[in-house]
mmCIF file of C-alpha atoms and ligand atoms in Angstrom:
data_model
loop_
_atom_site.group_PDB
_atom_site.id
_atom_site.type_symbol
_atom_site.label_atom_id
_atom_site.label_comp_id
_atom_site.label_asym_id
_atom_site.label_seq_id
_atom_site.Cartn_x
_atom_site.Cartn_y
_atom_site.Cartn_z
ATOM 1 C CA MET E 1 3.572 -13.257 -9.594
ATOM 2 C CA THR E 2 4.973 -16.100 -11.507
ATOM 3 C CA ALA E 3 8.767 -15.896 -11.052
ATOM 4 C CA GLY E 4 11.259 -16.260 -8.178
ATOM 5 C CA PRO E 5 10.782 -17.231 -4.537
ATOM 6 C CA LEU E 6 8.409 -15.235 -2.367
ATOM 7 C CA PRO E 7 10.675 -13.558 0.218
ATOM 8 C CA SER E 8 7.983 -13.704 2.872
ATOM 9 C CA LEU E 9 7.874 -17.479 2.721
ATOM 10 C CA THR E 10 11.606 -18.035 2.807
ATOM 11 C CA ALA E 11 12.311 -15.588 5.636
ATOM 12 C CA SER E 12 13.087 -17.005 9.066
ATOM 13 C CA ARG E 13 10.114 -17.173 11.414
ATOM 14 C CA SER E 14 10.373 -15.803 14.901
ATOM 15 C CA ILE E 15 7.958 -16.422 17.728
ATOM 16 C CA ALA E 16 7.432 -13.077 19.386
ATOM 17 C CA ASN E 17 5.684 -12.292 22.633
ATOM 18 C CA TYR E 18 2.514 -10.288 22.295
ATOM 19 C CA ASP E 19 3.544 -6.656 22.284
ATOM 20 C CA ARG E 20 1.360 -4.627 24.669
ATOM 21 C CA SER E 21 3.825 -1.760 24.964
ATOM 22 C CA VAL E 22 2.742 0.667 22.258
ATOM 23 C CA PRO E 23 -0.734 2.153 22.390
ATOM 24 C CA ARG E 24 -2.666 4.538 24.565
ATOM 25 C CA PRO E 25 -6.189 3.355 25.369
ATOM 26 C CA THR E 26 -7.765 5.951 23.048
ATOM 27 C CA ASP E 27 -5.704 4.594 20.151
ATOM 28 C CA ARG E 28 -7.254 1.131 20.283
ATOM 29 C CA ARG E 29 -10.287 -0.290 18.533
ATOM 30 C CA ARG E 30 -11.389 -3.833 19.148
ATOM 31 C CA ALA E 31 -14.272 -5.684 17.509
ATOM 32 C CA THR E 32 -14.537 -8.607 19.936
ATOM 33 C CA SER E 33 -12.712 -9.772 23.048
ATOM 34 C CA PRO E 34 -11.335 -13.266 22.627
ATOM 35 C CA ALA E 35 -11.932 -15.268 25.772
ATOM 36 C CA ASN E 36 -8.390 -16.578 25.987
ATOM 37 C CA GLY E 37 -6.895 -13.069 26.173
ATOM 38 C CA TYR E 38 -4.516 -13.812 23.240
ATOM 39 C CA ARG E 39 -1.468 -13.820 25.487
ATOM 40 C CA GLY E 40 0.194 -16.797 23.816
ATOM 41 C CA PRO E 41 2.975 -16.851 21.303
ATOM 42 C CA GLY E 42 2.320 -14.974 18.117
ATOM 43 C CA ILE E 43 3.609 -14.165 14.695
ATOM 44 C CA LYS E 44 4.754 -10.700 13.637
ATOM 45 C CA VAL E 45 4.592 -9.571 10.026
ATOM 46 C CA ARG E 46 5.862 -6.287 8.604
ATOM 47 C CA VAL E 47 4.425 -4.962 5.355
ATOM 48 C CA PRO E 48 5.240 -1.827 3.349
ATOM 49 C CA ALA E 49 3.198 0.918 1.707
ATOM 50 C CA LYS E 50 3.375 1.454 -2.050
ATOM 51 C CA ILE E 51 3.409 4.284 -4.483
ATOM 52 C CA ASN E 52 2.832 4.004 -8.241
ATOM 53 C CA LEU E 53 5.727 5.443 -10.253
ATOM 54 C CA HIS E 54 3.552 5.031 -13.351
ATOM 55 C CA LEU E 55 -0.223 4.688 -13.326
ATOM 56 C CA ALA E 56 -1.804 4.648 -16.779
ATOM 57 C CA ILE E 57 -5.515 3.940 -16.953
ATOM 58 C CA GLY E 58 -7.402 2.408 -19.835
ATOM 59 C CA ASP E 59 -11.058 1.630 -20.306
ATOM 60 C CA ARG E 60 -13.562 0.829 -17.609
ATOM 61 C CA ARG E 61 -14.397 -2.877 -17.866
ATOM 62 C CA PRO E 62 -17.838 -4.492 -17.571
ATOM 63 C CA ASP E 63 -16.934 -5.519 -13.968
ATOM 64 C CA GLY E 64 -16.437 -1.834 -13.052
ATOM 65 C CA TYR E 65 -12.629 -2.005 -12.782
ATOM 66 C CA HIS E 66 -10.277 -0.182 -15.134
ATOM 67 C CA GLU E 67 -7.521 -1.794 -17.195
ATOM 68 C CA LEU E 68 -4.182 -0.536 -15.867
ATOM 69 C CA MET E 69 -0.550 -0.370 -16.775
ATOM 70 C CA THR E 70 1.194 0.530 -13.554
ATOM 71 C CA LEU E 71 4.634 0.347 -11.987
ATOM 72 C CA PHE E 72 4.294 -0.420 -8.273
ATOM 73 C CA HIS E 73 7.134 0.602 -5.938
ATOM 74 C CA SER E 74 7.178 -0.436 -2.273
ATOM 75 C CA VAL E 75 8.421 2.173 0.221
ATOM 76 C CA SER E 76 9.739 1.949 3.766
ATOM 77 C CA VAL E 77 6.594 2.953 5.650
ATOM 78 C CA TYR E 78 5.360 -0.182 7.384
ATOM 79 C CA ASP E 79 2.369 -1.606 9.199
ATOM 80 C CA THR E 80 3.145 -4.393 11.664
ATOM 81 C CA LEU E 81 0.650 -7.167 12.380
ATOM 82 C CA THR E 82 0.859 -9.397 15.452
ATOM 83 C CA ILE E 83 -1.227 -12.522 14.993
ATOM 84 C CA THR E 84 -1.950 -14.733 17.988
ATOM 85 C CA PRO E 85 -4.057 -17.852 18.564
ATOM 86 C CA ALA E 86 -7.562 -17.110 19.885
ATOM 87 C CA ASP E 87 -10.950 -18.790 20.177
ATOM 88 C CA ARG E 88 -12.597 -16.523 17.621
ATOM 89 C CA LEU E 89 -11.541 -14.093 14.898
ATOM 90 C CA SER E 90 -10.961 -10.591 16.225
ATOM 91 C CA ILE E 91 -9.056 -7.550 15.149
ATOM 92 C CA GLU E 92 -7.562 -4.575 16.935
ATOM 93 C CA ILE E 93 -6.114 -1.412 15.430
ATOM 94 C CA VAL E 94 -3.314 0.441 17.181
ATOM 95 C CA GLY E 95 -1.769 3.816 16.325
ATOM 96 C CA ASP E 96 -2.653 7.458 15.756
ATOM 97 C CA THR E 97 -5.070 6.623 12.913
ATOM 98 C CA ALA E 98 -6.781 3.701 14.713
ATOM 99 C CA ARG E 99 -10.129 5.446 14.833
ATOM 100 C CA ASP E 100 -10.184 5.766 11.024
ATOM 101 C CA VAL E 101 -9.876 2.005 10.394
ATOM 102 C CA PRO E 102 -12.707 -0.527 10.814
ATOM 103 C CA ALA E 103 -11.977 -3.307 13.326
ATOM 104 C CA ASP E 104 -14.567 -5.737 11.955
ATOM 105 C CA HIS E 105 -15.349 -7.978 8.984
ATOM 106 C CA THR E 106 -15.026 -5.044 6.584
ATOM 107 C CA ASN E 107 -11.290 -4.861 7.330
ATOM 108 C CA LEU E 108 -9.342 -6.578 4.516
ATOM 109 C CA ALA E 109 -7.064 -8.318 7.059
ATOM 110 C CA TRP E 110 -10.147 -9.983 8.599
ATOM 111 C CA GLN E 111 -11.271 -11.071 5.113
ATOM 112 C CA ALA E 112 -7.766 -12.391 4.367
ATOM 113 C CA ALA E 113 -7.715 -14.576 7.505
ATOM 114 C CA SER E 114 -11.233 -15.849 6.715
ATOM 115 C CA SER E 115 -10.478 -16.692 3.094
ATOM 116 C CA LEU E 116 -7.209 -18.488 3.918
ATOM 117 C CA ALA E 117 -8.950 -20.537 6.620
ATOM 118 C CA GLU E 118 -11.837 -21.347 4.281
ATOM 119 C CA ARG E 119 -9.410 -22.471 1.565
ATOM 120 C CA HIS E 120 -7.932 -24.973 4.036
ATOM 121 C CA GLY E 121 -11.202 -25.966 5.701
ATOM 122 C CA ILE E 122 -10.252 -24.656 9.152
ATOM 123 C CA GLU E 123 -11.669 -22.049 11.534
ATOM 124 C CA PRO E 124 -10.161 -18.547 11.220
ATOM 125 C CA PHE E 125 -9.580 -18.186 14.956
ATOM 126 C CA VAL E 126 -6.865 -15.607 15.540
ATOM 127 C CA HIS E 127 -6.470 -12.220 17.128
ATOM 128 C CA ILE E 128 -4.916 -9.740 14.687
ATOM 129 C CA GLU E 129 -3.348 -6.598 16.106
ATOM 130 C CA ILE E 130 -2.559 -4.074 13.386
ATOM 131 C CA HIS E 131 -0.081 -1.386 14.341
ATOM 132 C CA LYS E 132 -0.779 1.239 11.676
ATOM 133 C CA SER E 133 1.883 3.526 10.290
ATOM 134 C CA ILE E 134 0.736 3.529 6.665
ATOM 135 C CA PRO E 135 -1.595 6.510 6.259
ATOM 136 C CA VAL E 136 -5.269 5.607 5.871
ATOM 137 C CA ALA E 137 -7.249 6.256 2.635
ATOM 138 C CA ALA E 138 -4.105 7.921 1.331
ATOM 139 C CA GLY E 139 -3.405 6.136 -1.974
ATOM 140 C CA MET E 140 -0.670 4.000 -0.394
ATOM 141 C CA ALA E 141 -2.489 0.630 -0.243
ATOM 142 C CA GLY E 142 -2.603 0.461 3.561
ATOM 143 C CA GLY E 143 -5.643 -1.838 3.666
ATOM 144 C CA SER E 144 -4.189 -4.089 0.962
ATOM 145 C CA ALA E 145 -0.893 -4.240 2.859
ATOM 146 C CA ASP E 146 -2.673 -5.457 5.997
ATOM 147 C CA ALA E 147 -4.481 -8.140 3.987
ATOM 148 C CA ALA E 148 -1.192 -9.387 2.510
ATOM 149 C CA ALA E 149 0.398 -9.449 5.974
ATOM 150 C CA ALA E 150 -2.575 -11.354 7.414
ATOM 151 C CA LEU E 151 -2.227 -13.988 4.671
ATOM 152 C CA VAL E 152 1.489 -14.462 5.386
ATOM 153 C CA GLY E 153 1.060 -14.399 9.183
ATOM 154 C CA CYS E 154 -1.940 -16.730 9.382
ATOM 155 C CA ASP E 155 -0.296 -19.130 6.961
ATOM 156 C CA ALA E 156 2.744 -19.311 9.270
ATOM 157 C CA LEU E 157 0.736 -19.487 12.520
ATOM 158 C CA TRP E 158 -1.510 -22.261 11.199
ATOM 159 C CA ASN E 159 1.472 -24.066 9.640
ATOM 160 C CA LEU E 160 -0.317 -24.321 6.298
ATOM 161 C CA HIS E 161 2.616 -23.945 3.876
ATOM 162 C CA THR E 162 0.293 -22.498 1.234
ATOM 163 C CA SER E 163 2.115 -22.224 -2.095
ATOM 164 C CA ARG E 164 3.128 -18.857 -3.397
ATOM 165 C CA ALA E 165 0.606 -19.214 -6.219
ATOM 166 C CA GLY E 166 -2.099 -20.101 -3.684
ATOM 167 C CA LEU E 167 -1.428 -16.990 -1.581
ATOM 168 C CA THR E 168 -1.343 -14.835 -4.720
ATOM 169 C CA ASP E 169 -4.740 -16.239 -5.824
ATOM 170 C CA LEU E 170 -6.267 -15.338 -2.480
ATOM 171 C CA ALA E 171 -4.602 -11.912 -2.571
ATOM 172 C CA THR E 172 -6.057 -11.219 -6.009
ATOM 173 C CA GLU E 173 -9.572 -12.031 -4.830
ATOM 174 C CA LEU E 174 -9.176 -9.626 -1.897
ATOM 175 C CA GLY E 175 -8.242 -6.514 -3.917
ATOM 176 C CA SER E 176 -6.290 -5.125 -6.840
ATOM 177 C CA ASP E 177 -3.172 -4.143 -4.819
ATOM 178 C CA VAL E 178 -2.952 -7.077 -2.378
ATOM 179 C CA ALA E 179 -0.817 -9.296 -4.641
ATOM 180 C CA PHE E 180 1.739 -6.507 -4.919
ATOM 181 C CA SER E 181 1.784 -5.949 -1.138
ATOM 182 C CA LEU E 182 2.625 -9.644 -0.799
ATOM 183 C CA HIS E 183 5.475 -9.343 -3.254
ATOM 184 C CA GLY E 184 6.967 -5.853 -2.720
ATOM 185 C CA GLY E 185 9.964 -4.553 -4.671
ATOM 186 C CA ASN E 186 9.205 -2.934 -8.023
ATOM 187 C CA ALA E 187 6.675 -4.612 -10.313
ATOM 188 C CA ILE E 188 4.636 -3.862 -13.389
ATOM 189 C CA GLY E 189 0.941 -4.424 -12.706
ATOM 190 C CA THR E 190 -1.552 -5.068 -15.502
ATOM 191 C CA GLY E 191 -5.166 -6.205 -15.658
ATOM 192 C CA ARG E 192 -6.809 -4.394 -12.764
ATOM 193 C CA GLY E 193 -3.348 -4.228 -11.124
ATOM 194 C CA GLU E 194 -3.214 -7.803 -9.854
ATOM 195 C CA THR E 195 -1.142 -9.387 -12.659
ATOM 196 C CA LEU E 196 2.475 -8.708 -11.724
ATOM 197 C CA SER E 197 5.843 -8.892 -13.464
ATOM 198 C CA PRO E 198 8.867 -8.122 -11.293
ATOM 199 C CA VAL E 199 11.161 -5.232 -12.226
ATOM 200 C CA LEU E 200 14.700 -5.223 -10.921
ATOM 201 C CA GLY E 201 15.793 -2.310 -8.752
ATOM 202 C CA ALA E 202 18.472 -1.959 -6.094
ATOM 203 C CA HIS E 203 17.082 -2.095 -2.532
ATOM 204 C CA GLU E 204 16.217 1.425 -1.298
ATOM 205 C CA GLN E 205 17.451 2.950 -4.548
ATOM 206 C CA LEU E 206 15.092 5.953 -4.448
ATOM 207 C CA TRP E 207 14.448 8.474 -1.651
ATOM 208 C CA TRP E 208 11.048 10.058 -1.146
ATOM 209 C CA VAL E 209 9.313 12.648 0.959
ATOM 210 C CA LEU E 210 5.657 11.816 1.467
ATOM 211 C CA ALA E 211 3.334 14.748 2.200
ATOM 212 C CA LEU E 212 0.310 13.444 4.093
ATOM 213 C CA ALA E 213 -2.948 15.364 3.704
ATOM 214 C CA ASP E 214 -5.753 16.119 6.119
ATOM 215 C CA GLY E 215 -8.474 13.557 5.432
ATOM 216 C CA GLY E 216 -8.522 10.877 2.745
ATOM 217 C CA LEU E 217 -9.883 10.334 -0.756
ATOM 218 C CA SER E 218 -12.107 7.395 -1.657
ATOM 219 C CA THR E 219 -10.555 5.342 -4.471
ATOM 220 C CA PRO E 220 -13.885 4.652 -6.272
ATOM 221 C CA THR E 221 -14.707 8.391 -6.140
ATOM 222 C CA VAL E 222 -11.349 9.297 -7.704
ATOM 223 C CA TYR E 223 -11.844 6.695 -10.467
ATOM 224 C CA ALA E 224 -15.364 8.056 -11.085
ATOM 225 C CA GLU E 225 -13.955 11.590 -11.414
ATOM 226 C CA PHE E 226 -11.311 10.191 -13.811
ATOM 227 C CA ASP E 227 -14.148 8.692 -15.937
ATOM 228 C CA ARG E 228 -16.002 11.994 -15.915
ATOM 229 C CA GLN E 229 -12.948 13.988 -17.036
ATOM 230 C CA LYS E 230 -12.063 11.351 -19.646
ATOM 231 C CA ALA E 231 -15.580 11.440 -21.133
ATOM 232 C CA GLU E 232 -15.253 15.224 -21.546
ATOM 233 C CA ALA E 233 -11.772 14.938 -23.085
ATOM 234 C CA ASP E 234 -12.767 12.075 -25.405
ATOM 235 C CA ALA E 235 -15.564 14.203 -26.785
ATOM 236 C CA ALA E 236 -12.957 16.795 -27.791
ATOM 237 C CA GLN E 237 -10.128 14.610 -29.133
ATOM 238 C CA ASN E 238 -8.898 11.055 -29.676
ATOM 239 C CA GLN E 239 -6.669 9.885 -26.822
ATOM 240 C CA PRO E 240 -3.589 7.722 -27.513
ATOM 241 C CA ASP E 241 -3.571 4.175 -26.059
ATOM 242 C CA PRO E 242 -2.311 4.664 -22.489
ATOM 243 C CA LEU E 243 -1.409 1.037 -21.815
ATOM 244 C CA ALA E 244 2.009 0.779 -23.444
ATOM 245 C CA PRO E 245 4.798 -0.306 -21.045
ATOM 246 C CA PRO E 246 6.626 2.637 -19.388
ATOM 247 C CA THR E 247 9.872 2.071 -21.295
ATOM 248 C CA GLU E 248 11.629 5.300 -20.253
ATOM 249 C CA LEU E 249 10.914 4.688 -16.595
ATOM 250 C CA LEU E 250 12.092 1.082 -16.794
ATOM 251 C CA MET E 251 15.372 2.187 -18.391
ATOM 252 C CA ALA E 252 15.830 4.923 -15.789
ATOM 253 C CA LEU E 253 15.362 2.393 -12.967
ATOM 254 C CA ARG E 254 17.767 -0.036 -14.615
ATOM 255 C CA ASP E 255 20.376 2.746 -14.968
ATOM 256 C CA GLU E 256 19.699 4.019 -11.428
ATOM 257 C CA ASP E 257 19.273 7.468 -12.990
ATOM 258 C CA VAL E 258 17.181 9.360 -10.419
ATOM 259 C CA GLN E 259 16.802 12.460 -12.611
ATOM 260 C CA ALA E 260 15.415 10.318 -15.440
ATOM 261 C CA VAL E 261 13.068 8.524 -13.024
ATOM 262 C CA ALA E 262 11.833 11.948 -11.896
ATOM 263 C CA GLY E 263 11.158 12.961 -15.506
ATOM 264 C CA ALA E 264 9.244 9.749 -16.241
ATOM 265 C CA LEU E 265 6.809 9.745 -13.272
ATOM 266 C CA ARG E 266 3.164 9.605 -14.382
ATOM 267 C CA ASN E 267 -0.191 9.253 -12.654
ATOM 268 C CA ASP E 268 -3.380 9.445 -14.743
ATOM 269 C CA LEU E 269 -5.445 9.722 -11.536
ATOM 270 C CA GLN E 270 -3.667 12.916 -10.492
ATOM 271 C CA PRO E 271 -5.957 15.408 -12.304
ATOM 272 C CA ALA E 272 -8.999 13.681 -10.781
ATOM 273 C CA ALA E 273 -7.476 13.698 -7.272
ATOM 274 C CA VAL E 274 -6.500 17.383 -7.636
ATOM 275 C CA SER E 275 -9.957 18.346 -8.843
ATOM 276 C CA LEU E 276 -11.497 16.627 -5.783
ATOM 277 C CA ASP E 277 -8.921 18.218 -3.446
ATOM 278 C CA PRO E 278 -7.473 21.357 -5.105
ATOM 279 C CA SER E 279 -5.058 21.920 -2.177
ATOM 280 C CA LEU E 280 -2.981 19.037 -3.580
ATOM 281 C CA GLN E 281 -1.800 21.255 -6.442
ATOM 282 C CA SER E 282 -0.310 23.750 -3.925
ATOM 283 C CA THR E 283 1.414 20.875 -2.127
ATOM 284 C CA LEU E 284 2.892 19.532 -5.394
ATOM 285 C CA ASP E 285 4.011 23.033 -6.443
ATOM 286 C CA ALA E 286 5.566 23.726 -3.041
ATOM 287 C CA GLY E 287 7.560 20.478 -3.056
ATOM 288 C CA LEU E 288 8.968 21.180 -6.527
ATOM 289 C CA MET E 289 9.781 24.790 -5.605
ATOM 290 C CA LEU E 290 11.555 23.619 -2.447
ATOM 291 C CA GLY E 291 13.885 21.287 -4.338
ATOM 292 C CA ALA E 292 12.150 17.982 -5.229
ATOM 293 C CA MET E 293 13.394 16.434 -8.479
ATOM 294 C CA GLY E 294 9.954 14.999 -9.260
ATOM 295 C CA ALA E 295 6.487 14.966 -7.746
ATOM 296 C CA LEU E 296 3.228 13.092 -8.116
ATOM 297 C CA VAL E 297 0.077 12.176 -6.265
ATOM 298 C CA SER E 298 0.387 8.638 -4.890
ATOM 299 C CA GLY E 299 -2.225 6.343 -6.478
ATOM 300 C CA SER E 300 -5.696 7.788 -5.900
ATOM 301 C CA GLY E 301 -4.252 10.303 -3.372
ATOM 302 C CA PRO E 302 -4.295 12.449 -1.394
ATOM 303 C CA THR E 303 -0.669 11.694 -0.377
ATOM 304 C CA CYS E 304 1.876 13.551 -2.538
ATOM 305 C CA ALA E 305 5.242 11.850 -3.154
ATOM 306 C CA PHE E 306 8.404 13.855 -3.866
ATOM 307 C CA LEU E 307 11.484 12.213 -5.334
ATOM 308 C CA VAL E 308 14.834 13.559 -4.088
ATOM 309 C CA ALA E 309 18.490 12.657 -4.611
ATOM 310 C CA ASN E 310 19.334 11.050 -1.260
ATOM 311 C CA ALA E 311 18.433 10.670 2.420
ATOM 312 C CA GLU E 312 19.838 14.066 3.415
ATOM 313 C CA SER E 313 17.880 15.895 0.689
ATOM 314 C CA ALA E 314 14.786 14.033 1.869
ATOM 315 C CA ARG E 315 15.206 15.242 5.458
ATOM 316 C CA THR E 316 15.820 18.816 4.255
ATOM 317 C CA LEU E 317 12.747 18.838 1.993
ATOM 318 C CA ALA E 318 10.582 17.283 4.715
ATOM 319 C CA SER E 319 11.446 20.033 7.179
ATOM 320 C CA ARG E 320 10.935 22.757 4.546
ATOM 321 C CA LEU E 321 7.506 21.372 3.651
ATOM 322 C CA THR E 322 6.589 21.246 7.326
ATOM 323 C CA ARG E 323 7.625 24.908 7.737
ATOM 324 C CA GLU E 324 5.537 25.913 4.709
ATOM 325 C CA ASN E 325 2.517 24.270 6.337
ATOM 326 C CA VAL E 326 1.257 22.838 3.019
ATOM 327 C CA CYS E 327 0.376 19.391 4.371
ATOM 328 C CA ARG E 328 -0.621 17.671 7.620
ATOM 329 C CA THR E 329 2.745 16.003 8.139
ATOM 330 C CA THR E 330 5.633 14.456 6.212
ATOM 331 C CA ARG E 331 7.451 11.121 6.150
ATOM 332 C CA VAL E 332 10.819 10.236 4.680
ATOM 333 C CA ALA E 333 10.930 6.834 2.951
ATOM 334 C CA ALA E 334 13.120 4.807 0.617
ATOM 335 C CA GLY E 335 12.173 2.197 -1.958
ATOM 336 C CA PRO E 336 11.957 -0.404 -3.176
ATOM 337 C CA THR E 337 11.756 -2.620 -0.123
ATOM 338 C CA HIS E 338 10.559 -6.145 0.645
ATOM 339 C CA GLY E 339 6.909 -7.244 0.607
ATOM 340 C CA ALA E 340 4.939 -8.732 3.527
ATOM 341 C CA GLN E 341 7.547 -10.520 5.623
ATOM 342 C CA LEU E 342 7.739 -12.392 8.929
ATOM 343 C CA CYS E 343 9.952 -10.629 11.444
HETATM 344 O O1 LIG O 401 -9.549 -3.624 -5.887
HETATM 345 P P1 LIG O 401 -9.828 -2.565 -4.889
HETATM 346 O O2 LIG O 401 -10.870 -2.988 -3.900
HETATM 347 O O3 LIG O 401 -8.600 -2.031 -4.232
HETATM 348 O O4 LIG O 401 -10.439 -1.353 -5.711
HETATM 349 C C1 LIG O 401 -11.130 -0.295 -5.065
HETATM 350 C C2 LIG O 401 -11.936 0.465 -6.089
HETATM 351 O O5 LIG O 401 -11.053 1.191 -6.967
HETATM 352 C C3 LIG O 401 -12.772 -0.379 -7.019
HETATM 353 O O6 LIG O 401 -14.030 -0.657 -6.444
HETATM 354 C C4 LIG O 401 -12.905 0.493 -8.240
HETATM 355 O O7 LIG O 401 -13.881 1.500 -8.042
HETATM 356 C C5 LIG O 401 -11.564 1.198 -8.293
HETATM 357 N N1 LIG O 401 -10.605 0.519 -9.191
HETATM 358 C C6 LIG O 401 -10.801 0.553 -10.561
HETATM 359 N N2 LIG O 401 -9.906 -0.070 -11.381
HETATM 360 C C7 LIG O 401 -8.839 -0.709 -10.895
HETATM 361 C C8 LIG O 401 -8.605 -0.766 -9.483
HETATM 362 C C9 LIG O 401 -9.526 -0.132 -8.662
HETATM 363 O O8 LIG O 401 -11.773 1.159 -11.049
HETATM 364 N N3 LIG O 401 -7.979 -1.299 -11.734
#
């Protein structure tokens, strides 16, 4: 991002006690046991999930990534990280999906702490507890969100005062969606998704029902299926340039016209996600039949996002979807919301 203050860095910082109250033993994964027991004061950071209201995909680049034109939208499903001083770097995952998330150096939050420490020439010695609510491998940038939160939290704990541009640089190196998780709100993403321009939108302007699927989809696999389908289609016809800005959607957001937003939703990865998991089409159809104004697969899926008029419609649609048994579970969420933020 290049404009405006980063909310996460201007928010007040609270020193919270380490929260041991939440998990059952089976819900915990720990890579290492820090000798000091990480009982000291810590930093808490809350970070939202995202959906893409527009995801247009261009050519595959020589580095393997695809050029994008996307509109990111942060939604009120949050992971919370508690970061405490320790004598080594360790990570612990808490929550129903803990067993699906690696608690080692492959976790993006671990890599975020390491890269921030390396940038400042210090040791990355913290214990990071990640309380997961963002669904895993679900197209909602859960891993990227945790990386953004680790950057903000470690920066505060180590008193580094890294500039906003410095944090964004590190975020960009970590993954395509991490810079957006740092920023939140609504933003156009270009390049591989990491180059952001903010888009105005009233806080929690849109209400969503998220239909969570059984299992996840691998993002590289969905992009590979997109390439396969595109190669077939290109052989048959010339495709228009997909990377024009989503003008209709931007106007609909500016006008707070939910019906127009619903009509302008677009995800080029949706056909690939549906072909890898055909049950997603039944979920999308069910949501629209049961009253959603708009529907799309979130990012690379398999979460389906349904746009509705307000909070009450969201609760009604969520319970109808649950009764129809077309997905594992549902969540109600509003967006846009803030990015990674101390709490
Ligand atoms: O950047 P990130 O690690 O989140 O990307 C995960 C994978 O998604 C990449 O390895 C790539 O296969 C695919 N991807 C892509 N083009 C993008 C973003 C992601 O092909 N713009």
